[in-house]
Short mmCIF file of C-alpha atoms in Angstrom, two decimals:
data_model
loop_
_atom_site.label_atom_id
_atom_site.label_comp_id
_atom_site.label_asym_id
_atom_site.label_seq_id
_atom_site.Cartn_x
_atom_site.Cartn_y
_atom_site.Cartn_z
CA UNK A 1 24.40 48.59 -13.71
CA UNK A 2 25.37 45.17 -15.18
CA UNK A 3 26.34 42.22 -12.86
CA UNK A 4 29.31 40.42 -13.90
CA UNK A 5 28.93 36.20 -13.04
CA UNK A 6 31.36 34.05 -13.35
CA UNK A 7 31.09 30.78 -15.35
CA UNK A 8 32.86 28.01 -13.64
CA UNK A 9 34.46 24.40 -15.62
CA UNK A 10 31.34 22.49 -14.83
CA UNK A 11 31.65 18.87 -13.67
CA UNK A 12 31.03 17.07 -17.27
CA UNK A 13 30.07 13.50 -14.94
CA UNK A 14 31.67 10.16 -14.38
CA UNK A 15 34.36 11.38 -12.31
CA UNK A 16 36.24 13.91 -14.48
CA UNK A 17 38.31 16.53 -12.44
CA UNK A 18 39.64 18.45 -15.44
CA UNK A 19 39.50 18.94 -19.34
CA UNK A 20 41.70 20.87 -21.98
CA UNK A 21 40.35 24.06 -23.94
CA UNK A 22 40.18 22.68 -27.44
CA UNK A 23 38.37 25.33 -29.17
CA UNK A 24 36.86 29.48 -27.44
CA UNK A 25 33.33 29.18 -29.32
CA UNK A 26 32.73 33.11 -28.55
CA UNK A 27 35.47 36.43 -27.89
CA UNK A 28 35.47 38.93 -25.86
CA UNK A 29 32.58 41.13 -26.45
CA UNK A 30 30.42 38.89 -27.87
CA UNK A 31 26.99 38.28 -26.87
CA UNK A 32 25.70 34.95 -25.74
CA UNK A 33 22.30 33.62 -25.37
CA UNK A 34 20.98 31.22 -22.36
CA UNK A 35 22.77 27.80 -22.95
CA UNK A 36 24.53 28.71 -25.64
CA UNK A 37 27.88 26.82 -25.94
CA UNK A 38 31.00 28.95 -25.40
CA UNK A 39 33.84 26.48 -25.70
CA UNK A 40 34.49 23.20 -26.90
CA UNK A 41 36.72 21.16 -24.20
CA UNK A 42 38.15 17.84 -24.29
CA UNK A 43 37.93 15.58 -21.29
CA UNK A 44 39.35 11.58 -21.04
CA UNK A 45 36.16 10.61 -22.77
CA UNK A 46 35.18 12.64 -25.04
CA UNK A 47 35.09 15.99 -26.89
CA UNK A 48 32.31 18.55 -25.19
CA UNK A 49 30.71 21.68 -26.22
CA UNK A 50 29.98 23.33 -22.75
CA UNK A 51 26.84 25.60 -22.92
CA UNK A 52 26.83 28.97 -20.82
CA UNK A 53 24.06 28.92 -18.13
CA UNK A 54 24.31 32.99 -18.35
CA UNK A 55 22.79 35.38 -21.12
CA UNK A 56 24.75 38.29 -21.78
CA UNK A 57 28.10 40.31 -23.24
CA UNK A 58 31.39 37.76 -22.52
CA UNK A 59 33.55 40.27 -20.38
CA UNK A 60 36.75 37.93 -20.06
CA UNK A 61 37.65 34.47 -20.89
CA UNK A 62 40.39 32.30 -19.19
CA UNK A 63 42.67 30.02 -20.36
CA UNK A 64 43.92 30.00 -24.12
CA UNK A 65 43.40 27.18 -26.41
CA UNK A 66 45.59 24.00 -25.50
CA UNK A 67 45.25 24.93 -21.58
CA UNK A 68 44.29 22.34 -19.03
CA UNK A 69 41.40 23.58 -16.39
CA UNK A 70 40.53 21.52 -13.20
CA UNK A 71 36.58 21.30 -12.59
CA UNK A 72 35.81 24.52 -10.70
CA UNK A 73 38.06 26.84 -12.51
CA UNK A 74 36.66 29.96 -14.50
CA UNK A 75 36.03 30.02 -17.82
CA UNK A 76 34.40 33.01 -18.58
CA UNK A 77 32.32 36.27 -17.27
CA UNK A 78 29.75 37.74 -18.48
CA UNK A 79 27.89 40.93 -17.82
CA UNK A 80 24.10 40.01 -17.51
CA UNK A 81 21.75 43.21 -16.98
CA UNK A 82 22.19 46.58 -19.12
CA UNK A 83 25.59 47.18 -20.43
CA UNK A 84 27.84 49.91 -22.08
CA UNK A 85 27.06 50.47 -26.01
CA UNK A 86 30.70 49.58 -26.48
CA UNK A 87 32.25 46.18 -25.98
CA UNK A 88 35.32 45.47 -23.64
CA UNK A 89 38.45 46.26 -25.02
CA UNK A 90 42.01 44.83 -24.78
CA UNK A 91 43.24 41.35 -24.72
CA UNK A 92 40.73 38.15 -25.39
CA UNK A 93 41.79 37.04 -21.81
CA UNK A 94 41.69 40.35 -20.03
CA UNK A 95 38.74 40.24 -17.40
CA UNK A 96 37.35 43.87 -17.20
CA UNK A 97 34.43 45.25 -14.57
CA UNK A 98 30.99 44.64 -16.46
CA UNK A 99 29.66 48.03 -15.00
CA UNK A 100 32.72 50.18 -16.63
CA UNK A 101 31.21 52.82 -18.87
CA UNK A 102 27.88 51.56 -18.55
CA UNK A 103 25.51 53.41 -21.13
CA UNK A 104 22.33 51.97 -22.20
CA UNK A 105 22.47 49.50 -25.26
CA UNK A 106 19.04 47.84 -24.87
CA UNK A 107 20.24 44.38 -24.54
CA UNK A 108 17.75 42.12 -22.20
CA UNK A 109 19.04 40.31 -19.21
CA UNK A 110 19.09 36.58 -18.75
CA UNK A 111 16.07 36.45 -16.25
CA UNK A 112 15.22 32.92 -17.46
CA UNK A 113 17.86 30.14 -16.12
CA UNK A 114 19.17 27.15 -17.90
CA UNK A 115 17.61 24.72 -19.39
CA UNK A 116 21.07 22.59 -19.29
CA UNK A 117 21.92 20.78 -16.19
CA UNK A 118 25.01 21.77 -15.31
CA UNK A 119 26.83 20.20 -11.85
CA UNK A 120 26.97 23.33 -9.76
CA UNK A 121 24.86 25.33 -11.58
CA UNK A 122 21.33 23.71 -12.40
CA UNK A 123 18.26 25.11 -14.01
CA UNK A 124 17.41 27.90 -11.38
CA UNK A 125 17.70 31.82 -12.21
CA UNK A 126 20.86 33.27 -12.39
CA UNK A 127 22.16 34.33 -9.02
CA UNK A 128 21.31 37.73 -7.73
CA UNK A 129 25.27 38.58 -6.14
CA UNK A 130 27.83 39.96 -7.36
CA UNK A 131 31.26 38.40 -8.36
CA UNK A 132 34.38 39.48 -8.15
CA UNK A 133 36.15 40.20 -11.96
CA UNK A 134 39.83 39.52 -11.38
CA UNK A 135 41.80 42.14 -13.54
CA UNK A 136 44.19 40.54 -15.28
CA UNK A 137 43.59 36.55 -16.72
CA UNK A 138 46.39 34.07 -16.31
CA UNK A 139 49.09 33.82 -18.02
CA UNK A 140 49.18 32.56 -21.68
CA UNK A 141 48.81 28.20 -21.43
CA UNK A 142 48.64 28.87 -17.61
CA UNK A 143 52.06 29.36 -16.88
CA UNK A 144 54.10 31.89 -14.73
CA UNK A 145 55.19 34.86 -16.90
CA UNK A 146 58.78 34.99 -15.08
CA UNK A 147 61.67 32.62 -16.65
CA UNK A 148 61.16 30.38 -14.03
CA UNK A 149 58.74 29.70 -11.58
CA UNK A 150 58.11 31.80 -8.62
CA UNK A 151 58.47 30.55 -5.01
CA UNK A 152 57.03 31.95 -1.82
CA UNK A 153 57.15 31.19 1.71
CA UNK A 154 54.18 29.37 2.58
CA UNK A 155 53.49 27.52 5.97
CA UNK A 156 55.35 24.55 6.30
CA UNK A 157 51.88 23.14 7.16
CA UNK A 158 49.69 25.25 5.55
CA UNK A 159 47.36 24.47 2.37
CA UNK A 160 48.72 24.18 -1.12
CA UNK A 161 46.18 25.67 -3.65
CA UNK A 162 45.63 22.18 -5.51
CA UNK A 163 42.20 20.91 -6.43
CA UNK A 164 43.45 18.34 -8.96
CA UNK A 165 44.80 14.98 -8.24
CA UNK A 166 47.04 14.61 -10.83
CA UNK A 167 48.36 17.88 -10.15
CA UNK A 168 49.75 16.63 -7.01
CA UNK A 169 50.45 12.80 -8.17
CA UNK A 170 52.78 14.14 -10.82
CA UNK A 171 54.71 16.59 -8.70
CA UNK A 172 55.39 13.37 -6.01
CA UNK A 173 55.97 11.10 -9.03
CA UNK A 174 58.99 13.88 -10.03
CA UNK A 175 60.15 14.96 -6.57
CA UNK A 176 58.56 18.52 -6.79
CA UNK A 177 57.37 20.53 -3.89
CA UNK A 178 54.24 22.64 -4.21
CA UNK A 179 54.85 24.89 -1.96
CA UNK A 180 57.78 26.14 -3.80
CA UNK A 181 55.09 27.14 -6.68
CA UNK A 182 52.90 30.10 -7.28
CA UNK A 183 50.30 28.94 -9.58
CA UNK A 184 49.22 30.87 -12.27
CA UNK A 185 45.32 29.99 -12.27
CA UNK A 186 42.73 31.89 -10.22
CA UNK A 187 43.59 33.09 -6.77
CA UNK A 188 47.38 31.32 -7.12
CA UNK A 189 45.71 28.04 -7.91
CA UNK A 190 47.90 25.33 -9.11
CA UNK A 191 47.55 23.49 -12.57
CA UNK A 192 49.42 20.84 -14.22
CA UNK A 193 51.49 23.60 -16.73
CA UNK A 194 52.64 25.26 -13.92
CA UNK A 195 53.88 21.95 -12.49
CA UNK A 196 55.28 20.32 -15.80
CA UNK A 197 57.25 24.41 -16.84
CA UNK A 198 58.61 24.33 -13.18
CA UNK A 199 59.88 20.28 -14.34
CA UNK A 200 60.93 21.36 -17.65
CA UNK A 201 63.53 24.36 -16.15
CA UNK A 202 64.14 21.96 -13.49
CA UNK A 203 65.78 19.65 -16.21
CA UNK A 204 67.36 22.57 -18.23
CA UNK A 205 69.26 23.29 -15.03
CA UNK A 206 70.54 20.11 -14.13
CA UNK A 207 71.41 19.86 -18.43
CA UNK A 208 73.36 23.42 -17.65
CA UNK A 209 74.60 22.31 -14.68
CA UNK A 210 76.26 19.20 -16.31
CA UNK A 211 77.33 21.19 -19.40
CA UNK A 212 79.70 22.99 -16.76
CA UNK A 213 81.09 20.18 -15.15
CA UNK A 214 82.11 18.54 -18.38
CA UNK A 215 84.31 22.00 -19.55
CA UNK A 216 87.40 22.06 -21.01
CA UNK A 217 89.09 21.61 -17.49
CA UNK A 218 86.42 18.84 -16.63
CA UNK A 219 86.96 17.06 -19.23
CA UNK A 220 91.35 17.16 -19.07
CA UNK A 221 90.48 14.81 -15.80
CA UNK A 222 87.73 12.89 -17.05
CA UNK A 223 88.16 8.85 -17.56
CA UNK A 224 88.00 8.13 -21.22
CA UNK A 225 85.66 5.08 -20.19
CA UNK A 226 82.81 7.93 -18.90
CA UNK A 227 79.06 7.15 -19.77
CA UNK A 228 77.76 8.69 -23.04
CA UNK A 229 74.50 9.25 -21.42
CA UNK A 230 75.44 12.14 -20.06
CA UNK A 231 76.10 13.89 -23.89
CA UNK A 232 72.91 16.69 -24.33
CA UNK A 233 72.43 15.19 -27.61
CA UNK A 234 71.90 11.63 -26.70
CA UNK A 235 68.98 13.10 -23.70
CA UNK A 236 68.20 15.13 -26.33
CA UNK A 237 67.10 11.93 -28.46
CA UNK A 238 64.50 10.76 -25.46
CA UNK A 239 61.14 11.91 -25.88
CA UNK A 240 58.52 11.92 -23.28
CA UNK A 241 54.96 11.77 -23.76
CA UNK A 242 52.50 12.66 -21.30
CA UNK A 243 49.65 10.40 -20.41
CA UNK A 244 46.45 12.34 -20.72
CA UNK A 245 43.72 12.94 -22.45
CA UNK A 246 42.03 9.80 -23.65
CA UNK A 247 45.82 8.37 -23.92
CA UNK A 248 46.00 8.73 -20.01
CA UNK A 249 42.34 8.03 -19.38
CA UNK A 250 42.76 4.11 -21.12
CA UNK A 251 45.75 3.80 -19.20
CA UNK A 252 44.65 4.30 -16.12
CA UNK A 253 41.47 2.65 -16.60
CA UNK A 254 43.62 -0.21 -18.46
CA UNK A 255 46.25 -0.74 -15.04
CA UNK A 256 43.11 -0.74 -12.48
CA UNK A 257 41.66 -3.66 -14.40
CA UNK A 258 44.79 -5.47 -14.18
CA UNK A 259 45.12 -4.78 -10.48
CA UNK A 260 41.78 -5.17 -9.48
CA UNK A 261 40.32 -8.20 -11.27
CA UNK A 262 41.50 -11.65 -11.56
CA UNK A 263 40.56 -12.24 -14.90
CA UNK A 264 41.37 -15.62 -17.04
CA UNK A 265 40.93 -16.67 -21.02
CA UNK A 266 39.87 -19.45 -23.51
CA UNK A 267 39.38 -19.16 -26.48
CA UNK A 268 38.17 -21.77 -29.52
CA UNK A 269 38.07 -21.54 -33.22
CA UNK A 270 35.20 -22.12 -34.91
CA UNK A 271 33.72 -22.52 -38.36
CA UNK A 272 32.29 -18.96 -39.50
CA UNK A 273 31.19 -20.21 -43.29
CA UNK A 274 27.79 -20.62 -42.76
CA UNK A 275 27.74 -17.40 -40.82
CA UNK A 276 28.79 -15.27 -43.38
CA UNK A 277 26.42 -17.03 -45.73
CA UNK A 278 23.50 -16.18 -43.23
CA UNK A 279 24.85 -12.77 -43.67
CA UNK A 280 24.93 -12.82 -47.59
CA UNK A 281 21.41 -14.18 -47.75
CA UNK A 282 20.45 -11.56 -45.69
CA UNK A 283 22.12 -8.61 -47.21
CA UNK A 284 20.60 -10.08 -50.82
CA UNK A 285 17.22 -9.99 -49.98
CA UNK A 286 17.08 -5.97 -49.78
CA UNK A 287 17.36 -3.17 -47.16
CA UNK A 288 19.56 -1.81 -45.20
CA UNK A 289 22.83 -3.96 -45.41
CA UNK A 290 23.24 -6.15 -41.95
CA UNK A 291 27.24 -6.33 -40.54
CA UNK A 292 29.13 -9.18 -39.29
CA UNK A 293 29.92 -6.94 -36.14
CA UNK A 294 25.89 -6.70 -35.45
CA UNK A 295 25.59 -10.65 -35.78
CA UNK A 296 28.34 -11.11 -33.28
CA UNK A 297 26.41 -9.09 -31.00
CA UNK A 298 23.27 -10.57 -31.42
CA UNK A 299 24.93 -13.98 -30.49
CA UNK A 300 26.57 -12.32 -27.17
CA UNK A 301 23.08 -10.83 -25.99
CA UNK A 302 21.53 -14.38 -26.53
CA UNK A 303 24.57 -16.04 -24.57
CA UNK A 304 24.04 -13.57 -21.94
CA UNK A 305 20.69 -14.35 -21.19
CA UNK A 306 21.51 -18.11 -20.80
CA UNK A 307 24.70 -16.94 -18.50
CA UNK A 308 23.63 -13.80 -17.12
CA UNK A 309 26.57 -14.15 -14.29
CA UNK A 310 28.64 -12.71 -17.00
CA UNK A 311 26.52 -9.59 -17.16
CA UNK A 312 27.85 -8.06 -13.83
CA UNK A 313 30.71 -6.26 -12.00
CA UNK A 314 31.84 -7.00 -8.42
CA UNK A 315 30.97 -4.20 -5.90
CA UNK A 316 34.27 -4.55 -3.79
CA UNK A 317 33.64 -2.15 -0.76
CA UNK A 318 30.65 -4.15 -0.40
CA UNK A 319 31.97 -7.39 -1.40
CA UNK A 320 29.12 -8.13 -3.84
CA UNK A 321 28.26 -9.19 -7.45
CA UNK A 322 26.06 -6.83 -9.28
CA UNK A 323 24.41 -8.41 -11.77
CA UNK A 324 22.33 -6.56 -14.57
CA UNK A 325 19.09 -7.58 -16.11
CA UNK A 326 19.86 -5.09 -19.37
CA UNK A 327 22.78 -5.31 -21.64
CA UNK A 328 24.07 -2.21 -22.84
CA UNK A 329 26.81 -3.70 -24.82
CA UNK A 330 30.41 -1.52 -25.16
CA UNK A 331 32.59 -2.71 -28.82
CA UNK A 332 36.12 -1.37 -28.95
CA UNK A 333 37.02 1.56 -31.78
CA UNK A 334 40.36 2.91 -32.53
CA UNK A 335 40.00 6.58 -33.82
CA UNK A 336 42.74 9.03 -34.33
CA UNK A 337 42.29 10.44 -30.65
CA UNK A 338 42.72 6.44 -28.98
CA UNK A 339 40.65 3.58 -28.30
CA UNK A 340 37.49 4.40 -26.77
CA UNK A 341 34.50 2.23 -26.84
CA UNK A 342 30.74 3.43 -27.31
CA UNK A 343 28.00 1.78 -25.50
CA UNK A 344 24.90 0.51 -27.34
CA UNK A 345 21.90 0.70 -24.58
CA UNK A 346 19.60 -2.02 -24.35
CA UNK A 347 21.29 -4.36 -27.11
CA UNK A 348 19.35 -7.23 -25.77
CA UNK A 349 15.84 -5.85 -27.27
CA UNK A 350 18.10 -4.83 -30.52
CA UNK A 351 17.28 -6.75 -33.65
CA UNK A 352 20.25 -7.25 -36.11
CA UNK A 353 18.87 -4.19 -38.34
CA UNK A 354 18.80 -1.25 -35.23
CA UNK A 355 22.41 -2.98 -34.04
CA UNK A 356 23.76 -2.27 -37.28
CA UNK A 357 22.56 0.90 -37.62
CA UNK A 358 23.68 1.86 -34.00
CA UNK A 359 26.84 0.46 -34.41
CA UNK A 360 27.56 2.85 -37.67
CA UNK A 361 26.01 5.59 -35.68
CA UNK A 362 28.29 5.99 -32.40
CA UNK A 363 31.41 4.84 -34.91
CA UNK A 364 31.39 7.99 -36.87
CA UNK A 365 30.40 10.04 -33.85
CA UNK A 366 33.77 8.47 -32.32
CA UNK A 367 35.83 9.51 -35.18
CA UNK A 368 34.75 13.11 -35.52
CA UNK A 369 35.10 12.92 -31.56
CA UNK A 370 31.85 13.75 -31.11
CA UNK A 371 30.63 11.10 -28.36
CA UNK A 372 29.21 12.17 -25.38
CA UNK A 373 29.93 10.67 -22.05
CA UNK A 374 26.84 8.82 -21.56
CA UNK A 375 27.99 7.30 -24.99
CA UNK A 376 30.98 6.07 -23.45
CA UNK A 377 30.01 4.82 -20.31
CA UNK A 378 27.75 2.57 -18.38
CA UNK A 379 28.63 -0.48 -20.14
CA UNK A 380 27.64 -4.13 -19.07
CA UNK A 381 29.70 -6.47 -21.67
CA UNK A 382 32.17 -5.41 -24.50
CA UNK A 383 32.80 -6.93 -27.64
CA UNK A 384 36.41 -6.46 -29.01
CA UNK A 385 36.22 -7.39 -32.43
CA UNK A 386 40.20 -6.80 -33.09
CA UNK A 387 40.07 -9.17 -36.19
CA UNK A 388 40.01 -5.45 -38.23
CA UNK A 389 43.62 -5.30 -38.01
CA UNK A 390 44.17 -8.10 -39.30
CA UNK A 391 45.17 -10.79 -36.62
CA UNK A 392 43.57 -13.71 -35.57
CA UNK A 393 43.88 -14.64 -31.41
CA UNK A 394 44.38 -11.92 -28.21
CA UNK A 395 43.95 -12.16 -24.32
CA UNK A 396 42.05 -9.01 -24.47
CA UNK A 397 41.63 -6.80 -21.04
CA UNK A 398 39.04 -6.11 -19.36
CA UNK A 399 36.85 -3.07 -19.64
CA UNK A 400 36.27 -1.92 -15.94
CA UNK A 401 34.27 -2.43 -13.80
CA UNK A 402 32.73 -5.58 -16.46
CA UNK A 403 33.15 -8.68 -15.55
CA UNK A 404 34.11 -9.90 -19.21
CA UNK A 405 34.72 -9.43 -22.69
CA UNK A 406 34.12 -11.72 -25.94
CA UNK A 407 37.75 -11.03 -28.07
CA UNK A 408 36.90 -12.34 -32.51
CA UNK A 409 39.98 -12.38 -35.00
CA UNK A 410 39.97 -12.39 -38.26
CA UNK A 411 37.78 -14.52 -40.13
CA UNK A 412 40.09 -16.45 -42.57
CA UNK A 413 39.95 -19.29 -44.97
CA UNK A 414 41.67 -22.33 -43.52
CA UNK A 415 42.19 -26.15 -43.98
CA UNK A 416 39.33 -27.74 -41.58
CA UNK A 417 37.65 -31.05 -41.32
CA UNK A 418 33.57 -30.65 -42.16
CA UNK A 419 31.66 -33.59 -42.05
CA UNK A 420 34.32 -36.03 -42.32
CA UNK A 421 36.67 -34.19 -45.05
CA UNK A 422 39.49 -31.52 -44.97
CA UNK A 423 38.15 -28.45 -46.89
CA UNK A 424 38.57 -25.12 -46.52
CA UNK A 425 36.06 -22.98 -44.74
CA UNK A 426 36.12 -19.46 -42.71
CA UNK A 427 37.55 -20.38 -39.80
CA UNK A 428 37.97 -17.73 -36.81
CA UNK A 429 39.47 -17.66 -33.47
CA UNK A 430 36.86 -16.29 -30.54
CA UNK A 431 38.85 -15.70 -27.22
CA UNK A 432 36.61 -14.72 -23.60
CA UNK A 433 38.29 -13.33 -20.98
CA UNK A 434 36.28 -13.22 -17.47
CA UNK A 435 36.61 -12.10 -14.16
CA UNK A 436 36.72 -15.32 -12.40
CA UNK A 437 35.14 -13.29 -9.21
CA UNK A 438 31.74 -13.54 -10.76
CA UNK A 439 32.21 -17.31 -12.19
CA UNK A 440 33.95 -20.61 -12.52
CA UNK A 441 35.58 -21.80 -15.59
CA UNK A 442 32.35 -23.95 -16.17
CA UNK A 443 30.05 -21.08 -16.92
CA UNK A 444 32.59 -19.07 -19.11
CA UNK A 445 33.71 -22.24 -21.20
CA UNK A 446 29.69 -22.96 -21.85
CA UNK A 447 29.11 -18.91 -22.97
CA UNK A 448 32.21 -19.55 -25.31
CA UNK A 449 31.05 -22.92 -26.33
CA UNK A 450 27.22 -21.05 -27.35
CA UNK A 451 28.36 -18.43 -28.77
CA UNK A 452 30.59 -20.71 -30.95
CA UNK A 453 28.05 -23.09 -31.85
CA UNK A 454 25.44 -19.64 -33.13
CA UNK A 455 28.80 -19.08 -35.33
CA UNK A 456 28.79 -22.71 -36.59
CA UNK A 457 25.05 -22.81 -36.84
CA UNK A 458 23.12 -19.73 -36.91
CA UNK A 459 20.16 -21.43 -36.63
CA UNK A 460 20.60 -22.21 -33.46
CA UNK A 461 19.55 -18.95 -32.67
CA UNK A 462 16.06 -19.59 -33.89
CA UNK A 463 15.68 -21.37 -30.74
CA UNK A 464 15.54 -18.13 -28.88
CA UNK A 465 13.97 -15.66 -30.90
#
């Protein structure tokens, strides 16, 4: 007989309760191998291919493409041990029993375990119990099947089946009650569909609702003054957008830096010409071809080690300054999916040559969306250069839990006075914001002031190296 196990959303790190099925790797019926990925998920950092821990024939997968899962939900079963010569039949999201019809086919259990560490699973053997195989999936995009959504008397103190956050944040936002809702996940769980279909017929009744009032009777009595904002085709010129994915992830992460740290800003231009001739005499001599970007950050990891206050967050539960003796240095991208911003480890004992090459590296894994999370977190410092779109000064916010960020415009010819003359050089307009926790104005205008002067003067540099 085969055992049926049930493969769980895994916890993907850093805090992530949930992710959205992007892409079913395998179907019903097929077999799978030991860590072999199964689906392809998106979380708020980053797209994931999640591996199964379990070897054997995929008996039931839950949750179409486009669904939302919280952490702990099923994704799939499979039937480890001997099973029946022919496959499962029926829907791809139809759970059946793994011993049904179970005829010899010769394929070998999964006796090894995992060699991906998966939260809640590990690296162990595959356990030895039985699970329960639900028979029927949920409903198509997890939501009810009836027209609208199905409520049951539940204890006026009793649990709601919720395990997400936002889940329950977004039905208080909206005025909802949860214990009006069945869920259609496993065991009656919850999930954000079922919350935003039971919102969307919510607002298609009050629409009907108003329809009526304004009949042909209604409207006989009705002032001539009455607001046009009640017309279905003006609300139907509003469109809302929800927050998530790495949309709601940036603004979440944007608003707690706002509310948490006191940050502050200066800025100074400086004179980038003999910078970008450094950078021509390099690129001339032969090799790989060095980028402005990868000079910048050579300057920051040099002014961090002559201010390392600025390499720290603030600990506030325990009221203390962490400061860091490695930089693993964060730049901001802009993809199709939303800013995110990759994390080059150990920058500080990066050469301009393996920071250019790194740099190139994690941008084209962020545009495929192929970053990982430990790509996209654990940063010390970020470097913002938003001079690519073409503008020259911003107050730019701070990546939490940092304590600052170095902001560079464009770099631009301009009138400027060098060594006693107007002429025109490449002038560009650096701008630090700091969390004024960690220092005074002092240290930050003297890390602006360095890094300035290693723009002006790239030799200065030399002095360090």
């Amino acid at each position: 007989m085969a055992q049926v196990l049930e493969f769980k959303l895994p916890d993907l790190g850093e805090g992530l309760t949930e992710a959205e099925i992007v892409r079913w790797l395998v179907e019903v019926g097929d077999v799978v191998a030991v860590d072999q990925p199964v689906v392809e998920v998106e979380t708020a950092k980053a797209m994931v291919e999640v591996p199964c821990p379990y070897g054997g024939v995929v008996t039931a997968r839950f949750g179409a493409e486009g669904t939302e899962l919280p952490v702990g939900a099923p994704l799939l079963t499979v039937a480890v041990g001997e099973t029946a010569d022919a496959r499962p039949s029926g829907g791809a999201d139809t759970a059946r029993t793994g011993g049904a019809g179970a005829g010899a086919s010769g394929r070998e259990p999964a006796a090894e375990g995992s060699g991906n560490v998966l939260v809640g699973y590990g690296t162990s053997q595959a356990p030895a119990r039985r699970r329960r195989v639900r028979s029927a999936a949920p409903a198509v995009n997890g939501r009810p099947r009836t027209p609208e959504p199905v409520r049951e008397t539940r204890p006026a103190d009793g649990p709601v089946p919720v395990i997400s956050p936002l889940v329950r944040r977004l039905a208080r936002q909206n005025g909802l009650d949860l214990r009006e809702l069945t869920g259609s996940g496993p065991d009656g769980l919850i999930l954000r569909a079922d919350v935003e279909h039971a919102l969307v017929l919510r607002s298609t009744t009050d629409r009907d609702r108003a329809d009526a009032a304004t009949g042909p009777t209604a409207q006989a009595t009705a002032v001539p003054s009455a607001a046009p904002a009640a017309s279905p085709g003006r609300a139907a010129s509003v469109t809302r957008v929800p927050l998530k994915g790495i949309r709601g992830a940036v603004a979440d992460k944007l608003s707690r830096s706002r509310t948490e740290i006191p940050d502050a800003t200066c800025w100074v231009d400086a004179d980038a010409t003999e910078l970008m001739r450094t950078r021509a005499a390099m690129n001339a001599a032969g090799g790989p071809k060095i980028s402005v970007l990868a000079l910048l950050a050579r300057i920051c990891t040099a002014a961090l080690a002559r201010f390392p206050e600025l390499n720290a967050s603030v600990d506030t539960g325990a009221r203390e300054i962490v400061r860091y003796a490695d930089v693993h240095l964060g730049f901001a991208a802009q993809t199709e999916r939303g800013l995110v911003v990759p994390v080059v480890r150990d920058a500080h004992t990066r050469d301009a040559e393996s920071l250019t090459a790194e740099f190139a590296r994690l941008t084209e894994a962020a545009r495929a969306g192929t970053l990982t999370p430990a790509e996209l977190t654990g940063g010390t410092f970020t470097l913002n250069n938003y001079g690519v779109f073409g503008v020259d000064g911003s107050t730019p916010i701070i990546n939490h839990p940092e304590a600052a960020m170095l902001g560079v415009g464009r770099i631009v010819p301009k009138p400027w006075v060098h060594e006693g003359e107007l002429a025109v050089r490449q002038v560009v307009q650096l701008s630090f914001t700091f969390d004024h926790r960690v220092c005074d104005g002092g240290t930050a205008g003297g890390f602006l002031r360095y890094v300035a002067d290693c723009v002006e003067q790239p030799a200065v540099l030399l002095r360090t190296l």
